[in-house]
Amino acid sequence: MRATRTASALCAAVGSLILAALGTAPAGGASAPRDLGAPQALGTAVAAQRAAAAGIRFGACPAVEHLPAPVTCGTVSVPLDYARPRGRQIELTVSRVKAAGKHGGKRVARQGAFVFNPGGPGGNGMYFPLVRTVPEWERVGAAYDLVGYAPRGVGRSAPLSCRDPKQLGTHPTPAPTHPSESYKQERIAQAKAYARGCARRNPDLRHYTTLNNARDLDVLRAALGERTLTYMGASYGTYIGAVYAQLFPAHVRRMVFDSAVDPDPRHVWYVNNLEQSAAFERRWSDFRAWVAKHDAVYHLGKTPEEVQTAYERVSAELAREPAGGRVGPGQLQNAYLQVGYADDYWPVRARALSAYLKGDPGPLVEQAAPRAAGAAAGENSAAVYTAVECNDAPWPTDFRTWDRDTTRLARTAPFEAWDNTWTNLPCAYWTAPRQQPLDVRTRPGALPPTLVLAAERDAATPYAGARELSRRIRGSVLVTERGAGTHGVAGGANACVNGHFYAYVLEGRVPERRASSCAPHPEPTALAP
């Protein structure tokens, strides 16, 4: 849905209503929502005011959420269409665990709600309160109510679905790095069918956008009884946070951007995905170098090139005879893509390759075979991902553009180039209206200090995106984990990064310099097969 402009007289008339409903004023460095005058801005104010009055009734979580006490669950109502705030409402599921109030035997003052979005698009954050028992999160959980939620379309929050999960195949699939013309035509047909299925099964598809995710976040803030928002977004969650900061700067208390999406509107989303594929190639190279360093353990090669040869040998053998009848080159590719997200996967993935080449396919089947139990959740997540990215921005509609760009990229970054293109190709045939991405640029003084965290060799959200976000969010400070590539670094294995995270979240302190860095966390230990 494209945000509309209204006549200047209506802008002036609506503006005072929005400011009154939101309880904001442009004085003192605060600013009104940037879509001021648009029907969606007034709709957000109306919905937030209504949510503040209603609150959230938390109780025992439904069994389907698998969230034991003391985690509680509830729902918040948001408009499907913010231009019609009194029209159809949808329910977003919310989870919470209250602040522990003590840490290390000492009482800790409650600071409010800490809301988290895990990214995606399509990620479900309902699990988040469970992190309170993780040692790295105990200090945060002592001071804050930890709040997770399922964004619109995800889980039980007005879920999207583009095809019947029962029709998802568990059969082995190919993954050619240089596909033939006939294979390309097959994937074009699949992308067209998927786009048609999304439109047919979801008549309200156009309302699933980043802009509406940001508006939903403000309604959630109000429902939680928070005058201002303390929020952490990871991955795509950083883009929601950036758009929120642009629309509702006076409502930001503290905001952490962990592993940031590049918000440059020229890059959302087509160029971002090309850059992601190039970054995955770099991280895949890091993995192969680590495996080669541990050749005495894995025997997959003493150089990254030899490790690549071993991987390609496994892929070729799986094309001839799928492991366990279920793992082909496509499943292998999906499993080993995870090494680009976290180096925790490196030892187990290397061990699986090594075992397979020694005649034991068991570990590879265990790690890579598709599971029917997760099919519905996976289909839902993919539907939301596709809907949001396709709705958010213009995409090339001529496959020749995709073919040209991906063929060129695959010459230097073959590992993920075509797989990423096939994932996003439905956007070429999307029938819902496309938006122009918001040009996120906050004014000096519009926001309190914010914190951007990034790993220098992150594959999923390349490091250039963190630098771009830091430039656009005035007053932000960028903390970089040098030489590392784990996607999502807050509350992780790096004590230096965590020190900056705690100082900001618990005390509001950021480093004095706009850019600081930490040495990388230790590489994983090799595990013998």
PDB file of N, CA and C in Angstrom, residues 426-468:
ATOM      1  N   PRO A 426       9.591 -14.396  -7.003  1.00  0.00           N
ATOM      2  CA  PRO A 426       8.159 -14.063  -7.035  1.00  0.00           C
ATOM      3  C   PRO A 426       7.880 -12.568  -7.070  1.00  0.00           C
ATOM      4  N   CYS A 427       8.800 -11.750  -6.548  1.00  0.00           N
ATOM      5  CA  CYS A 427       8.587 -10.299  -6.557  1.00  0.00           C
ATOM      6  C   CYS A 427       8.559  -9.732  -7.973  1.00  0.00           C
ATOM      7  N   ALA A 428       9.119 -10.445  -8.945  1.00  0.00           N
ATOM      8  CA  ALA A 428       9.060  -9.982 -10.336  1.00  0.00           C
ATOM      9  C   ALA A 428       7.646 -10.076 -10.888  1.00  0.00           C
ATOM     10  N   TYR A 429       6.836 -10.936 -10.295  1.00  0.00           N
ATOM     11  CA  TYR A 429       5.495 -11.221 -10.831  1.00  0.00           C
ATOM     12  C   TYR A 429       4.406 -10.866  -9.812  1.00  0.00           C
ATOM     13  N   TRP A 430       4.739 -10.003  -8.885  1.00  0.00           N
ATOM     14  CA  TRP A 430       3.847  -9.616  -7.801  1.00  0.00           C
ATOM     15  C   TRP A 430       2.731  -8.722  -8.337  1.00  0.00           C
ATOM     16  N   THR A 431       1.510  -8.959  -7.873  1.00  0.00           N
ATOM     17  CA  THR A 431       0.384  -8.157  -8.361  1.00  0.00           C
ATOM     18  C   THR A 431      -0.081  -7.099  -7.373  1.00  0.00           C
ATOM     19  N   ALA A 432       0.303  -7.207  -6.114  1.00  0.00           N
ATOM     20  CA  ALA A 432      -0.085  -6.188  -5.128  1.00  0.00           C
ATOM     21  C   ALA A 432       0.681  -4.898  -5.399  1.00  0.00           C
ATOM     22  N   PRO A 433       0.141  -3.752  -4.961  1.00  0.00           N
ATOM     23  CA  PRO A 433       0.832  -2.473  -5.191  1.00  0.00           C
ATOM     24  C   PRO A 433       2.203  -2.436  -4.517  1.00  0.00           C
ATOM     25  N   ARG A 434       3.172  -1.824  -5.187  1.00  0.00           N
ATOM     26  CA  ARG A 434       4.521  -1.655  -4.626  1.00  0.00           C
ATOM     27  C   ARG A 434       4.614  -0.273  -3.979  1.00  0.00           C
ATOM     28  N   GLN A 435       5.401  -0.196  -2.925  1.00  0.00           N
ATOM     29  CA  GLN A 435       5.670   1.082  -2.278  1.00  0.00           C
ATOM     30  C   GLN A 435       7.031   1.618  -2.706  1.00  0.00           C
ATOM     31  N   GLN A 436       7.254   2.886  -2.456  1.00  0.00           N
ATOM     32  CA  GLN A 436       8.600   3.444  -2.504  1.00  0.00           C
ATOM     33  C   GLN A 436       9.151   3.411  -1.083  1.00  0.00           C
ATOM     34  N   PRO A 437      10.330   2.831  -0.867  1.00  0.00           N
ATOM     35  CA  PRO A 437      10.869   2.748   0.498  1.00  0.00           C
ATOM     36  C   PRO A 437      11.040   4.127   1.121  1.00  0.00           C
ATOM     37  N   LEU A 438      10.813   4.196   2.412  1.00  0.00           N
ATOM     38  CA  LEU A 438      10.996   5.434   3.150  1.00  0.00           C
ATOM     39  C   LEU A 438      12.480   5.820   3.148  1.00  0.00           C
ATOM     40  N   ASP A 439      12.761   7.074   2.914  1.00  0.00           N
ATOM     41  CA  ASP A 439      14.137   7.567   2.967  1.00  0.00           C
ATOM     42  C   ASP A 439      14.456   7.935   4.413  1.00  0.00           C
ATOM     43  N   VAL A 440      14.993   6.971   5.142  1.00  0.00           N
ATOM     44  CA  VAL A 440      15.255   7.155   6.578  1.00  0.00           C
ATOM     45  C   VAL A 440      16.414   8.119   6.773  1.00  0.00           C
ATOM     46  N   ARG A 441      16.106   9.256   7.369  1.00  0.00           N
ATOM     47  CA  ARG A 441      17.138  10.242   7.716  1.00  0.00           C
ATOM     48  C   ARG A 441      16.614  11.047   8.894  1.00  0.00           C
ATOM     49  N   THR A 442      17.121  10.794  10.083  1.00  0.00           N
ATOM     50  CA  THR A 442      16.641  11.538  11.245  1.00  0.00           C
ATOM     51  C   THR A 442      17.426  12.828  11.412  1.00  0.00           C
ATOM     52  N   ARG A 443      16.761  13.838  11.945  1.00  0.00           N
ATOM     53  CA  ARG A 443      17.396  15.139  12.160  1.00  0.00           C
ATOM     54  C   ARG A 443      18.269  15.118  13.418  1.00  0.00           C
ATOM     55  N   PRO A 444      19.308  15.932  13.454  1.00  0.00           N
ATOM     56  CA  PRO A 444      20.102  16.042  14.682  1.00  0.00           C
ATOM     57  C   PRO A 444      19.215  16.448  15.858  1.00  0.00           C
ATOM     58  N   GLY A 445      19.338  15.744  16.953  1.00  0.00           N
ATOM     59  CA  GLY A 445      18.568  16.050  18.141  1.00  0.00           C
ATOM     60  C   GLY A 445      17.172  15.464  18.166  1.00  0.00           C
ATOM     61  N   ALA A 446      16.735  14.838  17.068  1.00  0.00           N
ATOM     62  CA  ALA A 446      15.382  14.278  17.034  1.00  0.00           C
ATOM     63  C   ALA A 446      15.268  13.027  17.894  1.00  0.00           C
ATOM     64  N   LEU A 447      16.375  12.318  18.079  1.00  0.00           N
ATOM     65  CA  LEU A 447      16.383  11.063  18.823  1.00  0.00           C
ATOM     66  C   LEU A 447      17.371  11.137  19.972  1.00  0.00           C
ATOM     67  N   PRO A 448      17.132  10.361  21.022  1.00  0.00           N
ATOM     68  CA  PRO A 448      18.200  10.142  22.000  1.00  0.00           C
ATOM     69  C   PRO A 448      19.290   9.292  21.348  1.00  0.00           C
ATOM     70  N   PRO A 449      20.443   9.131  21.964  1.00  0.00           N
ATOM     71  CA  PRO A 449      21.474   8.276  21.378  1.00  0.00           C
ATOM     72  C   PRO A 449      20.951   6.862  21.128  1.00  0.00           C
ATOM     73  N   THR A 450      21.371   6.267  20.036  1.00  0.00           N
ATOM     74  CA  THR A 450      21.016   4.887  19.714  1.00  0.00           C
ATOM     75  C   THR A 450      22.293   4.101  19.457  1.00  0.00           C
ATOM     76  N   LEU A 451      22.186   2.777  19.504  1.00  0.00           N
ATOM     77  CA  LEU A 451      23.358   1.908  19.411  1.00  0.00           C
ATOM     78  C   LEU A 451      23.218   0.970  18.222  1.00  0.00           C
ATOM     79  N   VAL A 452      24.218   0.953  17.344  1.00  0.00           N
ATOM     80  CA  VAL A 452      24.278   0.046  16.208  1.00  0.00           C
ATOM     81  C   VAL A 452      25.388  -0.965  16.464  1.00  0.00           C
ATOM     82  N   LEU A 453      25.057  -2.254  16.416  1.00  0.00           N
ATOM     83  CA  LEU A 453      26.030  -3.325  16.626  1.00  0.00           C
ATOM     84  C   LEU A 453      26.193  -4.111  15.329  1.00  0.00           C
ATOM     85  N   ALA A 454      27.428  -4.461  14.986  1.00  0.00           N
ATOM     86  CA  ALA A 454      27.658  -5.169  13.729  1.00  0.00           C
ATOM     87  C   ALA A 454      28.917  -6.007  13.804  1.00  0.00           C
ATOM     88  N   ALA A 455      28.893  -7.135  13.109  1.00  0.00           N
ATOM     89  CA  ALA A 455      30.095  -7.939  12.896  1.00  0.00           C
ATOM     90  C   ALA A 455      30.626  -7.618  11.500  1.00  0.00           C
ATOM     91  N   GLU A 456      31.915  -7.424  11.415  1.00  0.00           N
ATOM     92  CA  GLU A 456      32.524  -6.903  10.190  1.00  0.00           C
ATOM     93  C   GLU A 456      32.331  -7.823   8.993  1.00  0.00           C
ATOM     94  N   ARG A 457      32.232  -9.138   9.216  1.00  0.00           N
ATOM     95  CA  ARG A 457      32.098 -10.085   8.117  1.00  0.00           C
ATOM     96  C   ARG A 457      30.729 -10.776   8.135  1.00  0.00           C
ATOM     97  N   ASP A 458      29.745 -10.090   8.657  1.00  0.00           N
ATOM     98  CA  ASP A 458      28.364 -10.579   8.637  1.00  0.00           C
ATOM     99  C   ASP A 458      27.942 -10.828   7.183  1.00  0.00           C
ATOM    100  N   ALA A 459      27.350 -12.002   6.942  1.00  0.00           N
ATOM    101  CA  ALA A 459      26.910 -12.337   5.585  1.00  0.00           C
ATOM    102  C   ALA A 459      25.471 -11.915   5.332  1.00  0.00           C
ATOM    103  N   ALA A 460      24.603 -12.145   6.283  1.00  0.00           N
ATOM    104  CA  ALA A 460      23.179 -11.894   6.068  1.00  0.00           C
ATOM    105  C   ALA A 460      22.869 -10.411   5.937  1.00  0.00           C
ATOM    106  N   THR A 461      23.537  -9.577   6.742  1.00  0.00           N
ATOM    107  CA  THR A 461      23.409  -8.118   6.632  1.00  0.00           C
ATOM    108  C   THR A 461      24.822  -7.555   6.518  1.00  0.00           C
ATOM    109  N   PRO A 462      25.300  -7.370   5.302  1.00  0.00           N
ATOM    110  CA  PRO A 462      26.691  -6.930   5.121  1.00  0.00           C
ATOM    111  C   PRO A 462      27.015  -5.658   5.899  1.00  0.00           C
ATOM    112  N   TYR A 463      28.266  -5.563   6.309  1.00  0.00           N
ATOM    113  CA  TYR A 463      28.712  -4.504   7.216  1.00  0.00           C
ATOM    114  C   TYR A 463      28.462  -3.101   6.665  1.00  0.00           C
ATOM    115  N   ALA A 464      28.483  -2.952   5.367  1.00  0.00           N
ATOM    116  CA  ALA A 464      28.225  -1.632   4.779  1.00  0.00           C
ATOM    117  C   ALA A 464      26.858  -1.101   5.188  1.00  0.00           C
ATOM    118  N   GLY A 465      25.912  -1.994   5.419  1.00  0.00           N
ATOM    119  CA  GLY A 465      24.578  -1.571   5.847  1.00  0.00           C
ATOM    120  C   GLY A 465      24.592  -0.944   7.226  1.00  0.00           C
ATOM    121  N   ALA A 466      25.422  -1.458   8.132  1.00  0.00           N
ATOM    122  CA  ALA A 466      25.526  -0.870   9.474  1.00  0.00           C
ATOM    123  C   ALA A 466      26.111   0.533   9.394  1.00  0.00           C
ATOM    124  N   ARG A 467      27.122   0.710   8.545  1.00  0.00           N
ATOM    125  CA  ARG A 467      27.702   2.046   8.385  1.00  0.00           C
ATOM    126  C   ARG A 467      26.682   3.019   7.795  1.00  0.00           C
ATOM    127  N   GLU A 468      25.910   2.545   6.826  1.00  0.00           N
ATOM    128  CA  GLU A 468      24.905   3.406   6.215  1.00  0.00           C
ATOM    129  C   GLU A 468      23.822   3.789   7.215  1.00  0.00           C
TER     130      GLU A 468
END
